[in-house]
mmCIF file of C-alpha atoms in Angstrom:
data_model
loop_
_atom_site.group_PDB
_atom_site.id
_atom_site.type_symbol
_atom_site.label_atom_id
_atom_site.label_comp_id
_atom_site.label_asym_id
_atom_site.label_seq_id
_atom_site.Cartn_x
_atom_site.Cartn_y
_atom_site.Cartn_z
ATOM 1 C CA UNK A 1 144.843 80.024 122.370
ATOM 2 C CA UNK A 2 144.000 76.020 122.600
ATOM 3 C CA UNK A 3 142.855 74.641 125.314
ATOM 4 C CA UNK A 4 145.471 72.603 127.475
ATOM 5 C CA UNK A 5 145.063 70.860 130.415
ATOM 6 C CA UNK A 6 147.702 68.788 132.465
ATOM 7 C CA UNK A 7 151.511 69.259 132.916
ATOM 8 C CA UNK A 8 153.018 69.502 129.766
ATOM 9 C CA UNK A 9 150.031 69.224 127.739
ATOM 10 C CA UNK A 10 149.897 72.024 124.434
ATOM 11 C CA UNK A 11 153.413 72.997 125.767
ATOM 12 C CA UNK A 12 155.113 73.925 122.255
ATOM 13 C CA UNK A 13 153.061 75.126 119.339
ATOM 14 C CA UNK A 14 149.580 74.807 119.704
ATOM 15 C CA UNK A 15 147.353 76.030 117.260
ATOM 16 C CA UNK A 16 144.471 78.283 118.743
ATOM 17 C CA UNK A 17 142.003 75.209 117.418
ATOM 18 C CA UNK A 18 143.172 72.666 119.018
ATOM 19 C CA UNK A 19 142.364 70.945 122.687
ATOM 20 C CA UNK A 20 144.992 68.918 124.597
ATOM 21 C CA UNK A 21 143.847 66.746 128.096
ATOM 22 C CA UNK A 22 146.539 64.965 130.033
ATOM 23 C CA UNK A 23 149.500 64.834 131.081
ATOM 24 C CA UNK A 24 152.226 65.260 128.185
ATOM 25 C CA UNK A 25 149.095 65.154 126.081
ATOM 26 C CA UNK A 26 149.416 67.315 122.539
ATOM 27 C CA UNK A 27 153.461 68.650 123.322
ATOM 28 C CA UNK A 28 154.754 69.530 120.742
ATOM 29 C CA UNK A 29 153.682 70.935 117.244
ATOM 30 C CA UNK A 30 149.366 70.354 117.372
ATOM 31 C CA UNK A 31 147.857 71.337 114.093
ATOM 32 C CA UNK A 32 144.191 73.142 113.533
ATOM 33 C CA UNK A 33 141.400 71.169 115.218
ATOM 34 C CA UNK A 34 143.185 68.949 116.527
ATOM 35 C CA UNK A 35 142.152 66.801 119.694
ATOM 36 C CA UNK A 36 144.550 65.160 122.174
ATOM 37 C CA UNK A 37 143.140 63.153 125.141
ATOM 38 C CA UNK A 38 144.783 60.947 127.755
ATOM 39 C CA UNK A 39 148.142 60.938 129.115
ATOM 40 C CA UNK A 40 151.232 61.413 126.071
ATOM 41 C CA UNK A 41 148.306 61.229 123.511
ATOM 42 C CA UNK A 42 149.358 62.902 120.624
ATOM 43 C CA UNK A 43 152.701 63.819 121.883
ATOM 44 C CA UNK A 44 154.229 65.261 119.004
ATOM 45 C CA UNK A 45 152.888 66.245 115.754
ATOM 46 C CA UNK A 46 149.584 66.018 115.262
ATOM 47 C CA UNK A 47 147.922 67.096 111.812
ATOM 48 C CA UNK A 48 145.464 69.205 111.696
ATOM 49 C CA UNK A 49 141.555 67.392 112.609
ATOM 50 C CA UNK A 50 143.407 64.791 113.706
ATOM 51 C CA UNK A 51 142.154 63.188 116.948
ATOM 52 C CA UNK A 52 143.961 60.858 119.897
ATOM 53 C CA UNK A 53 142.017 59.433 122.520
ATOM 54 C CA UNK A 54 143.983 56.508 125.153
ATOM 55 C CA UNK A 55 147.005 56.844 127.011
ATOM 56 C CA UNK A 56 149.742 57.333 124.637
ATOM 57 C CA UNK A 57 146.908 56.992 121.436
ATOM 58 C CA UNK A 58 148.604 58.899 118.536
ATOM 59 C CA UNK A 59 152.231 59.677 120.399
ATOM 60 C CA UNK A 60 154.041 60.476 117.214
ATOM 61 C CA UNK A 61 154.041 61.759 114.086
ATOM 62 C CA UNK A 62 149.771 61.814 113.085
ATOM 63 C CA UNK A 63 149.229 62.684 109.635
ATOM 64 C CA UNK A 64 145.843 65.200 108.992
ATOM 65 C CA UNK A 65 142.277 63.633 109.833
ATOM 66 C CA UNK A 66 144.133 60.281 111.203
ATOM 67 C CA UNK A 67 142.062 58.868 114.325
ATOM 68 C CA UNK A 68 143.432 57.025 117.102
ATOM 69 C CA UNK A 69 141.268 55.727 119.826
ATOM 70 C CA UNK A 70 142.586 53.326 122.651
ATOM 71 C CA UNK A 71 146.078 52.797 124.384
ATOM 72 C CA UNK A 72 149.025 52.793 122.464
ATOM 73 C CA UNK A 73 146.379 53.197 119.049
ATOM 74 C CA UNK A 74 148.552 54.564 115.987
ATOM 75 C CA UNK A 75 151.726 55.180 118.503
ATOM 76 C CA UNK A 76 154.195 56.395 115.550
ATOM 77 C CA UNK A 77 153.029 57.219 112.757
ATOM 78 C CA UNK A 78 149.874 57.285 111.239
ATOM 79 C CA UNK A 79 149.807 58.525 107.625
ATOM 80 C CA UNK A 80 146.855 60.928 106.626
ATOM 81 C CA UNK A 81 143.280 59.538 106.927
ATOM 82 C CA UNK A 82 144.183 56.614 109.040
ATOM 83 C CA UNK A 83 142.128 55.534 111.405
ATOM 84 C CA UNK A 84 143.103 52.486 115.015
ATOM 85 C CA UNK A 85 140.773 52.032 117.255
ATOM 86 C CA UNK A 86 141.795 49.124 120.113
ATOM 87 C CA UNK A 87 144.815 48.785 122.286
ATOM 88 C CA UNK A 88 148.027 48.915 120.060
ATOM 89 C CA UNK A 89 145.445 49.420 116.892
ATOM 90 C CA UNK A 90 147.750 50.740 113.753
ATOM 91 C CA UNK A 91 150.434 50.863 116.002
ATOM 92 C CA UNK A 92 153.380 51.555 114.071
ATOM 93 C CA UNK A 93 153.529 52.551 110.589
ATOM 94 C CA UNK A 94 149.970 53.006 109.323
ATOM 95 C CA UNK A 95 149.887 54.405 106.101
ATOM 96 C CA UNK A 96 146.939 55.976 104.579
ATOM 97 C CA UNK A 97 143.755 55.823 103.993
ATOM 98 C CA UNK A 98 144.449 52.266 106.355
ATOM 99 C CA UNK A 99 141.495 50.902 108.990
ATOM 100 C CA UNK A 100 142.337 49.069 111.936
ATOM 101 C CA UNK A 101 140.136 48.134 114.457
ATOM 102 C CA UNK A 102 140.729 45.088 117.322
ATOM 103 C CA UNK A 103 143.560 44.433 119.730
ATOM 104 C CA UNK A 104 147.148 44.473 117.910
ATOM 105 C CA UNK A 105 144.863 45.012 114.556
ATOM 106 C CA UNK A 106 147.028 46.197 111.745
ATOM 107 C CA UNK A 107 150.130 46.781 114.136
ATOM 108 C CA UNK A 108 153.435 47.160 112.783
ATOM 109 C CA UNK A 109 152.791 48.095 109.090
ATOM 110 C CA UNK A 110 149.265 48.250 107.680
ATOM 111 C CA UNK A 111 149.479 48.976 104.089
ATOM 112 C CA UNK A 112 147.357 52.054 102.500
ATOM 113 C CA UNK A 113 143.666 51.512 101.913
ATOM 114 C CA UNK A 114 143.892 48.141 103.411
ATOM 115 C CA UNK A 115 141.430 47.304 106.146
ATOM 116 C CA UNK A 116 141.779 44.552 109.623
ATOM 117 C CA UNK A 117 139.016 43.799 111.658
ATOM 118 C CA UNK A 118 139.400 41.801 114.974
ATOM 119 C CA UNK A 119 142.559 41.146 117.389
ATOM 120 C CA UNK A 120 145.636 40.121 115.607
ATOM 121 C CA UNK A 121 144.175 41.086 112.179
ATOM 122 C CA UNK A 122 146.363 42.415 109.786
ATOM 123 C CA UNK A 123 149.236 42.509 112.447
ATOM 124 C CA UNK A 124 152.538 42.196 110.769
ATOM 125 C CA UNK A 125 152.953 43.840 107.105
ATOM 126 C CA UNK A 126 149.448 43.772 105.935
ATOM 127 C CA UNK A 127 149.648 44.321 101.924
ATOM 128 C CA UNK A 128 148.088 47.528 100.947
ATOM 129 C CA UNK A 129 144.505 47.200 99.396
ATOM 130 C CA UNK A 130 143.951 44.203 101.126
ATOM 131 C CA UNK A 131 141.452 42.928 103.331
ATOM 132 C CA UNK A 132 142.250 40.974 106.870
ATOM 133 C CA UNK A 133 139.134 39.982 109.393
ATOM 134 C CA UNK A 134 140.178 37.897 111.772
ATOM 135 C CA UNK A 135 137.929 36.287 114.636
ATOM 136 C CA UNK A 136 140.419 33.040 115.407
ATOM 137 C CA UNK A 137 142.463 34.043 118.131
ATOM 138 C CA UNK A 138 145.337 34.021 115.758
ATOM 139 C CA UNK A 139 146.871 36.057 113.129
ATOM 140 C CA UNK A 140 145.840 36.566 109.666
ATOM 141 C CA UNK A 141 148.648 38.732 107.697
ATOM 142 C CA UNK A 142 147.685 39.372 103.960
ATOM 143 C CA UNK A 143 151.108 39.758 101.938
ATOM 144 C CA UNK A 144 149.086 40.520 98.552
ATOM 145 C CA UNK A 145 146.085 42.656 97.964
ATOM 146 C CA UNK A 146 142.634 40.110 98.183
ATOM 147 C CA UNK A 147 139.957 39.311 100.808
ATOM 148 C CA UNK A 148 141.463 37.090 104.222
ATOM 149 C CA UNK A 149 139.012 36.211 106.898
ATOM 150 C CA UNK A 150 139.020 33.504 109.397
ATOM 151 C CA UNK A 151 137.828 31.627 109.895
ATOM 152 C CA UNK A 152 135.615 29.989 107.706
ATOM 153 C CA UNK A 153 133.609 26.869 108.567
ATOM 154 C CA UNK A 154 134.071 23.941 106.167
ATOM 155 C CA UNK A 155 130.524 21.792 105.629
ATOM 156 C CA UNK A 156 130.327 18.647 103.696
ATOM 157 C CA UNK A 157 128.302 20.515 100.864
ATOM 158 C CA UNK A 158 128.988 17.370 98.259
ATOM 159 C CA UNK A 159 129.638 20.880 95.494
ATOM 160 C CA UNK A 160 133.763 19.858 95.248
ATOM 161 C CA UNK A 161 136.303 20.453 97.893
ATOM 162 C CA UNK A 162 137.109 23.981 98.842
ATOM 163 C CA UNK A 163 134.044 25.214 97.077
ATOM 164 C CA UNK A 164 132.646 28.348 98.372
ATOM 165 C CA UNK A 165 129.070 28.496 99.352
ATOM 166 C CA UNK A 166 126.863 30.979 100.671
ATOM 167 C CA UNK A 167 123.239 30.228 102.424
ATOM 168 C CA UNK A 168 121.929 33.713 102.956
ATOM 169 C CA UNK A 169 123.537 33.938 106.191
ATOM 170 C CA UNK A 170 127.018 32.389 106.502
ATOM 171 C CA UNK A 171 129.931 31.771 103.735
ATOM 172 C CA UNK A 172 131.028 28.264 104.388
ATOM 173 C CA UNK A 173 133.323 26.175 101.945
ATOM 174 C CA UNK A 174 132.341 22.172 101.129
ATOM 175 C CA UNK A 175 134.556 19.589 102.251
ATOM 176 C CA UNK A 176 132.671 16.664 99.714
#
């Protein structure tokens, strides 16, 4: 048998493998090797090796391997391989193969293989196979696969507006 500690933690099919902490933590349906920690983490069906850490951190419906660490990380639905980490990381509708990592970072539909870094990254429909990093204390939502990151510091360069440049340390783009 699993291990399952708290009331209603590992209550309904829990596979010998797997380890559920908390209250409501790992329900219903926990797959082989599977790790639920933290109050509803986990809740119901968790794929096998797939691991929820944070109150409420992988509540529903975690496809095999995904990883959710932090409150409300991957809440519903995390599609195999994905991986939140951050309060309300990959919150809803993460598909696979997706990254999220920040505050609200790839939160309500992250496409697969598509990758946010930083609060507010990614946070609304991110475009699979795209890119978001995000350090501006807004949003930055990719709608097409490509690279997003901001921000970027603009430097009178005199190499044509808009230009790119890169000085061994920081990407920059000219303003002259």
């Amino acid at each position: 048998y699993g291990v399952a500690i708290g009331n209603g933690a590992g209550e309904i099919n829990q596979k010998a493998t797997s380890v559920a902490v908390g209250a409501g933590s790992g329900r219903t349906t926990l797959g082989d090797g599977v790790t639920a920690i933290g109050s509803s983490a986990g809740n119901t069906n968790m794929g096998a090796e797939a691991t929820a850490i944070g109150l409420s951190a992988g509540h529903t419906n975690m496809g095999v391997g995904c990883v959710a660490v932090g409150s409300n990380a991957g809440f519903n639905t995390q599609n195999t391989y994905a991986v939140a980490v951050g309060t309300a990381a990959g919150y809803q509708l993460q598909q696979q193969n997706a990254v999220a990592i920040g505050h609200d970072a790839g939160l309500t539909f992250q496409g697969a293989y598509s990758i946010a870094l930083g609060a507010g990254a990614g946070n609304f429909n991110q475009a699979a196979n795209s890119i978001s990093i995000n350090a501006s204390g807004g949003t930055v939502n990719p709608t097409v696969p490509g690279c997003f990151i901001r921000p970027i510091r603009g430097i009178a360069h005199g190499i044509g507006v808009g230009v790119m440049f890169y000085d061994g340390n920081e990407v920059t783009y000219s303003t002259t």
